[in-house]
Short mmCIF file of C-alpha atoms in Angstrom, two decimals:
data_model
loop_
_atom_site.label_atom_id
_atom_site.label_comp_id
_atom_site.label_asym_id
_atom_site.label_seq_id
_atom_site.Cartn_x
_atom_site.Cartn_y
_atom_site.Cartn_z
CA MET A 1 110.08 -19.35 45.61
CA ARG A 2 110.17 -20.58 49.50
CA PHE A 3 108.15 -23.72 48.46
CA GLY A 4 109.61 -24.79 45.58
CA PHE A 5 107.80 -27.06 43.40
CA TRP A 6 106.84 -29.78 45.61
CA GLY A 7 104.99 -27.19 47.78
CA CYS A 8 103.59 -25.70 44.68
CA LEU A 9 102.12 -28.80 43.62
CA ALA A 10 100.86 -29.88 47.03
CA SER A 11 98.99 -26.33 47.05
CA VAL A 12 97.25 -27.30 43.64
CA LEU A 13 96.39 -30.63 44.76
CA THR A 14 94.85 -29.11 47.98
CA PHE A 15 93.08 -26.14 46.92
CA GLY A 16 92.57 -27.04 43.02
CA THR A 17 91.36 -30.48 43.04
CA SER A 18 89.79 -30.89 46.56
CA ILE A 19 87.74 -27.50 46.72
CA GLN A 20 87.43 -26.28 43.01
CA ALA A 21 86.54 -29.70 41.67
CA CYS A 22 83.90 -30.47 44.47
CA SER A 23 80.85 -28.46 43.89
CA SER A 24 77.11 -28.60 42.52
CA GLU A 25 78.12 -30.76 39.85
CA THR A 26 81.07 -32.90 40.83
CA PRO A 27 80.80 -35.01 44.21
CA CYS A 28 82.93 -34.43 47.32
CA ASP A 29 83.77 -37.64 48.79
CA VAL A 30 83.64 -38.55 52.59
CA GLY A 31 84.27 -41.85 53.44
CA GLY A 32 82.92 -43.41 50.52
CA ARG A 33 80.00 -41.48 50.19
CA SER A 34 79.14 -38.23 48.80
CA TYR A 35 77.66 -34.61 49.08
CA TYR A 36 77.34 -31.72 46.55
CA ILE A 37 77.60 -28.13 47.56
CA ALA A 38 76.29 -24.65 46.03
CA MET A 39 78.18 -21.78 47.54
CA PRO A 40 77.12 -18.18 47.62
CA GLU A 41 79.14 -15.24 46.39
CA ASN A 42 80.73 -12.48 47.69
CA VAL A 43 79.92 -13.33 51.28
CA ASP A 44 82.16 -12.91 54.37
CA ARG A 45 83.61 -16.32 55.81
CA PRO A 46 82.73 -18.30 57.61
CA VAL A 47 79.60 -18.93 55.51
CA PRO A 48 76.42 -20.05 57.23
CA ALA A 49 75.00 -23.46 55.52
CA VAL A 50 71.99 -25.36 55.33
CA VAL A 51 72.72 -29.45 55.00
CA TYR A 52 69.85 -30.41 52.86
CA VAL A 53 68.16 -33.85 53.15
CA HIS A 54 66.65 -35.04 49.79
CA GLY A 55 63.46 -36.86 49.79
CA TRP A 56 62.41 -40.49 48.86
CA GLY A 57 64.12 -41.66 45.43
CA GLY A 58 66.02 -38.26 45.20
CA SER A 59 69.78 -37.48 45.23
CA GLY A 60 72.30 -34.70 46.48
CA LYS A 61 72.84 -33.46 43.08
CA GLY A 62 69.38 -33.55 42.15
CA ALA A 63 68.44 -31.66 45.14
CA LEU A 64 70.64 -28.59 44.06
CA ARG A 65 68.50 -28.56 40.64
CA ASN A 66 65.67 -27.10 42.49
CA SER A 67 66.70 -23.75 41.42
CA GLY A 68 64.18 -22.03 43.45
CA MET A 69 64.71 -23.61 46.78
CA VAL A 70 68.81 -23.27 46.00
CA SER A 71 68.67 -19.88 44.56
CA GLY A 72 66.77 -18.67 48.05
CA PHE A 73 69.37 -19.68 50.29
CA LEU A 74 71.76 -18.51 48.05
CA ALA A 75 70.48 -15.27 47.81
CA ARG A 76 70.47 -15.12 51.60
CA GLY A 77 74.23 -15.67 52.02
CA VAL A 78 73.82 -19.64 53.04
CA ALA A 79 75.77 -22.15 51.44
CA VAL A 80 73.62 -25.62 50.50
CA VAL A 81 75.13 -28.71 51.24
CA ALA A 82 73.33 -31.78 49.57
CA PRO A 83 74.60 -35.39 50.84
CA ASP A 84 73.46 -38.33 49.13
CA GLY A 85 71.33 -40.75 50.52
CA VAL A 86 72.08 -44.80 50.33
CA VAL A 87 71.12 -46.54 47.25
CA ARG A 88 67.91 -48.01 46.78
CA GLU A 89 68.17 -51.44 45.99
CA GLY A 90 66.66 -52.49 42.45
CA ARG A 91 65.40 -48.63 41.91
CA ASN A 92 66.61 -45.65 40.85
CA GLY A 93 67.38 -42.82 43.42
CA ARG A 94 68.24 -42.87 46.91
CA SER A 95 66.71 -42.92 50.33
CA TRP A 96 67.51 -42.48 54.08
CA ARG A 97 67.54 -45.01 56.74
CA PHE A 98 65.55 -42.84 59.00
CA HIS A 99 63.28 -45.38 60.62
CA PRO A 100 63.81 -46.99 64.03
CA ASP A 101 63.70 -50.40 62.40
CA SER A 102 65.99 -49.91 59.92
CA GLY A 103 68.97 -50.52 62.54
CA ALA A 104 71.04 -48.07 60.40
CA GLN A 105 70.09 -44.79 61.96
CA LEU A 106 73.05 -43.78 63.59
CA ASP A 107 74.93 -44.59 60.43
CA ASP A 108 73.27 -41.85 58.68
CA ILE A 109 73.13 -39.56 61.24
CA SER A 110 77.05 -40.15 61.63
CA PHE A 111 77.46 -39.84 58.06
CA LEU A 112 75.43 -36.39 58.06
CA VAL A 113 78.14 -35.17 60.80
CA ALA A 114 80.95 -36.14 58.63
CA VAL A 115 79.42 -34.16 55.82
CA ARG A 116 79.02 -31.23 58.31
CA ASP A 117 82.63 -31.68 59.25
CA ASP A 118 83.86 -32.13 55.54
CA ALA A 119 82.23 -29.31 54.15
CA GLU A 120 83.28 -26.61 57.17
CA GLY A 121 86.90 -27.62 56.27
CA ARG A 122 87.01 -27.43 52.63
CA PHE A 123 84.76 -24.37 52.49
CA ASP A 124 85.27 -22.37 55.53
CA LEU A 125 81.69 -23.01 56.79
CA ASP A 126 80.64 -21.81 59.76
CA PRO A 127 79.66 -24.84 61.96
CA ASN A 128 77.68 -22.32 64.58
CA ARG A 129 75.53 -21.36 61.82
CA MET A 130 74.57 -24.83 60.13
CA ILE A 131 71.25 -25.85 59.63
CA LEU A 132 70.17 -29.44 59.09
CA ALA A 133 67.28 -29.27 56.93
CA GLY A 134 65.10 -31.75 54.45
CA PHE A 135 62.14 -32.64 52.88
CA SER A 136 59.80 -35.50 53.01
CA ILE A 137 61.85 -38.67 54.19
CA GLY A 138 64.62 -36.10 54.26
CA GLY A 139 62.54 -34.43 56.85
CA SER A 140 61.92 -37.57 58.96
CA MET A 141 65.83 -37.99 58.58
CA THR A 142 66.25 -34.44 59.83
CA ALA A 143 63.77 -34.93 62.79
CA TYR A 144 65.51 -38.42 64.18
CA SER A 145 69.03 -36.54 63.63
CA ALA A 146 67.63 -33.65 66.05
CA CYS A 147 66.29 -36.03 68.37
CA LEU A 148 69.18 -38.90 68.66
CA LYS A 149 72.29 -36.01 68.57
CA PRO A 150 71.00 -32.54 69.17
CA GLU A 151 73.95 -31.25 69.25
CA ALA A 152 75.14 -32.03 65.81
CA PHE A 153 73.64 -28.74 64.46
CA ALA A 154 72.84 -25.14 65.48
CA ALA A 155 68.99 -25.88 64.26
CA TYR A 156 66.79 -28.45 62.52
CA ALA A 157 64.27 -27.50 60.10
CA PRO A 158 62.44 -30.72 58.41
CA LEU A 159 59.64 -29.96 55.91
CA GLY A 160 56.81 -32.31 55.00
CA GLY A 161 58.38 -35.20 57.37
CA ASN A 162 59.07 -35.94 60.67
CA PHE A 163 58.36 -39.14 63.21
CA TRP A 164 56.79 -42.11 62.14
CA ARG A 165 54.91 -44.72 64.32
CA PRO A 166 55.97 -45.64 67.04
CA HIS A 167 56.48 -42.01 67.87
CA PRO A 168 59.58 -41.62 70.02
CA THR A 169 58.93 -41.62 73.63
CA GLU A 170 61.85 -39.08 74.49
CA CYS A 171 64.59 -37.26 72.85
CA ALA A 172 68.49 -36.49 73.86
CA GLY A 173 67.90 -33.14 74.66
CA PRO A 174 66.86 -29.79 73.94
CA VAL A 175 66.88 -28.34 70.03
CA ARG A 176 66.17 -25.42 68.07
CA LEU A 177 63.63 -26.79 65.61
CA LEU A 178 61.14 -25.38 63.03
CA HIS A 179 58.87 -28.01 61.48
CA THR A 180 56.83 -26.48 58.20
CA HIS A 181 54.07 -28.63 56.66
CA GLY A 182 51.19 -28.07 53.67
CA TRP A 183 47.54 -27.94 55.44
CA THR A 184 46.59 -30.08 52.07
CA ASP A 185 49.57 -32.77 52.39
CA GLY A 186 48.27 -36.00 50.95
CA THR A 187 51.58 -37.45 50.51
CA VAL A 188 52.49 -37.03 54.45
CA PRO A 189 49.18 -36.19 55.90
CA LEU A 190 49.31 -34.07 59.36
CA GLU A 191 47.54 -37.27 60.98
CA GLY A 192 50.11 -39.56 59.12
CA ARG A 193 49.12 -42.57 56.88
CA VAL A 194 50.28 -46.36 56.45
CA VAL A 195 52.39 -46.47 53.49
CA ASN A 196 52.89 -50.35 52.73
CA GLY A 197 49.15 -51.56 52.73
CA ARG A 198 48.66 -53.05 55.83
CA PRO A 199 46.23 -52.60 58.51
CA ALA A 200 47.42 -49.91 61.03
CA ASP A 201 47.15 -52.12 64.22
CA ASP A 202 49.52 -54.97 62.15
CA PRO A 203 52.90 -55.02 63.70
CA ASP A 204 54.31 -54.80 60.11
CA ALA A 205 52.58 -51.81 59.26
CA LEU A 206 54.51 -48.84 57.90
CA VAL A 207 52.96 -45.68 59.45
CA GLN A 208 53.99 -42.16 59.35
CA GLY A 209 53.50 -40.27 62.42
CA ASP A 210 51.14 -37.72 63.25
CA ILE A 211 52.69 -34.24 63.30
CA PHE A 212 50.61 -32.91 66.27
CA HIS A 213 52.12 -35.64 68.19
CA ALA A 214 55.47 -34.98 67.05
CA MET A 215 55.06 -31.40 68.14
CA SER A 216 53.99 -32.82 71.68
CA VAL A 217 57.16 -34.90 72.00
CA TRP A 218 59.50 -31.70 70.93
CA ARG A 219 57.58 -29.61 73.51
CA GLU A 220 58.77 -32.21 76.26
CA THR A 221 61.99 -32.40 74.66
CA ASN A 222 62.34 -28.75 75.22
CA GLN A 223 60.74 -28.67 78.49
CA CYS A 224 58.12 -26.25 77.26
CA ASP A 225 55.44 -25.09 79.79
CA ASN A 226 52.68 -24.85 78.14
CA LEU A 227 50.99 -27.53 75.89
CA LYS A 228 49.40 -24.61 73.91
CA ALA A 229 51.67 -22.25 71.68
CA ASP A 230 52.57 -18.95 73.54
CA ARG A 231 52.27 -17.25 70.18
CA PHE A 232 50.44 -17.26 66.90
CA ASP A 233 51.27 -15.59 63.71
CA THR A 234 48.80 -15.98 60.55
CA ASP A 235 50.00 -12.27 58.84
CA GLY A 236 52.16 -13.97 56.34
CA PRO A 237 52.06 -17.13 54.06
CA TYR A 238 52.47 -19.57 56.93
CA TRP A 239 50.19 -20.11 59.89
CA ARG A 240 52.70 -20.00 62.42
CA ARG A 241 52.69 -21.67 66.06
CA ILE A 242 55.60 -20.67 68.42
CA TRP A 243 56.39 -22.32 71.85
CA ASP A 244 58.85 -19.54 73.89
CA ARG A 245 58.41 -20.65 77.64
CA CYS A 246 60.93 -23.60 76.94
CA SER A 247 64.46 -24.60 77.78
CA PRO A 248 67.29 -21.81 77.46
CA ASP A 249 68.67 -21.68 73.91
CA SER A 250 65.95 -24.14 72.70
CA ALA A 251 63.52 -22.98 70.03
CA LEU A 252 60.35 -24.97 68.68
CA GLU A 253 57.80 -23.63 65.93
CA LEU A 254 55.38 -25.01 63.74
CA ALA A 255 54.56 -23.31 60.56
CA LEU A 256 51.62 -24.50 57.98
CA PHE A 257 50.83 -23.22 54.65
CA PRO A 258 48.15 -23.77 52.31
CA GLY A 259 49.28 -26.48 49.92
CA GLY A 260 50.56 -29.86 49.82
CA HIS A 261 53.60 -32.30 49.72
CA SER A 262 55.88 -29.48 48.36
CA ILE A 263 58.62 -26.94 49.06
CA PRO A 264 57.41 -23.47 48.92
CA ARG A 265 59.44 -21.12 47.19
CA SER A 266 59.30 -18.68 50.46
CA TRP A 267 60.69 -21.76 52.52
CA PRO A 268 64.38 -20.60 52.38
CA ASP A 269 63.25 -17.21 53.79
CA LEU A 270 61.16 -18.38 56.25
CA VAL A 271 64.28 -20.92 57.62
CA VAL A 272 66.99 -18.14 57.42
CA ASP A 273 64.55 -15.47 59.29
CA TRP A 274 63.65 -17.93 61.98
CA PHE A 275 67.24 -18.79 62.59
CA GLU A 276 68.79 -15.27 62.45
CA GLY A 277 65.82 -14.15 64.73
CA LEU A 278 66.95 -16.81 67.51
#
């Protein structure tokens, strides 16, 4: 054999240990942090992917146990990459340092980019078809990533979470972004809310942002000509507002659904259909 014993051993270590042992149950290590991955079957490579950012108190492994969401993406031939947030001190689960006051926004964004690069190399994912998406605080982490490093992913799909107050005054550049939100969400209401019990005008108040104000930031970021949406679609399970007259290669849409703080079973199809239609 051309490679001999050591060549075969190197092959086993590279393809057996690094790839096969790294899965939806076994973490993939990236610089001391980790992610999990679920791969679709019988698809052409390179494979499109959603890097899914879990919510408050969640984890990457736990996110992949949402069988409805994961199977929805897998059925469309899309891999689901689920990174772990940072450990919450003295509490179970993990979170993200999404807030501007955390002082670590760029650290977590850099980690998500490192996950993108590592998963692309290990699993032959397509970086030109890789979407960053997230739920709740994961949605906020997604939004700040889109604002500060828009070129990192092909598109962004926050769900049930976006900017916090004070809202950003500007973002780095045009993005492709689909924001989805429950009409009756009481955990992250469309108008936002104070989450640490202080008066809203208290400098130490921690306040979720207004989703419609966030959309105005995204309109300015994408240099959209019209404040009002250019198209409306209410035929399906979502009430959709779409801005068309914006910067080339950008996209902006708001999709509302008649529910609360949850992940609709049809959300994977919404995200994939939206992205494939760009």
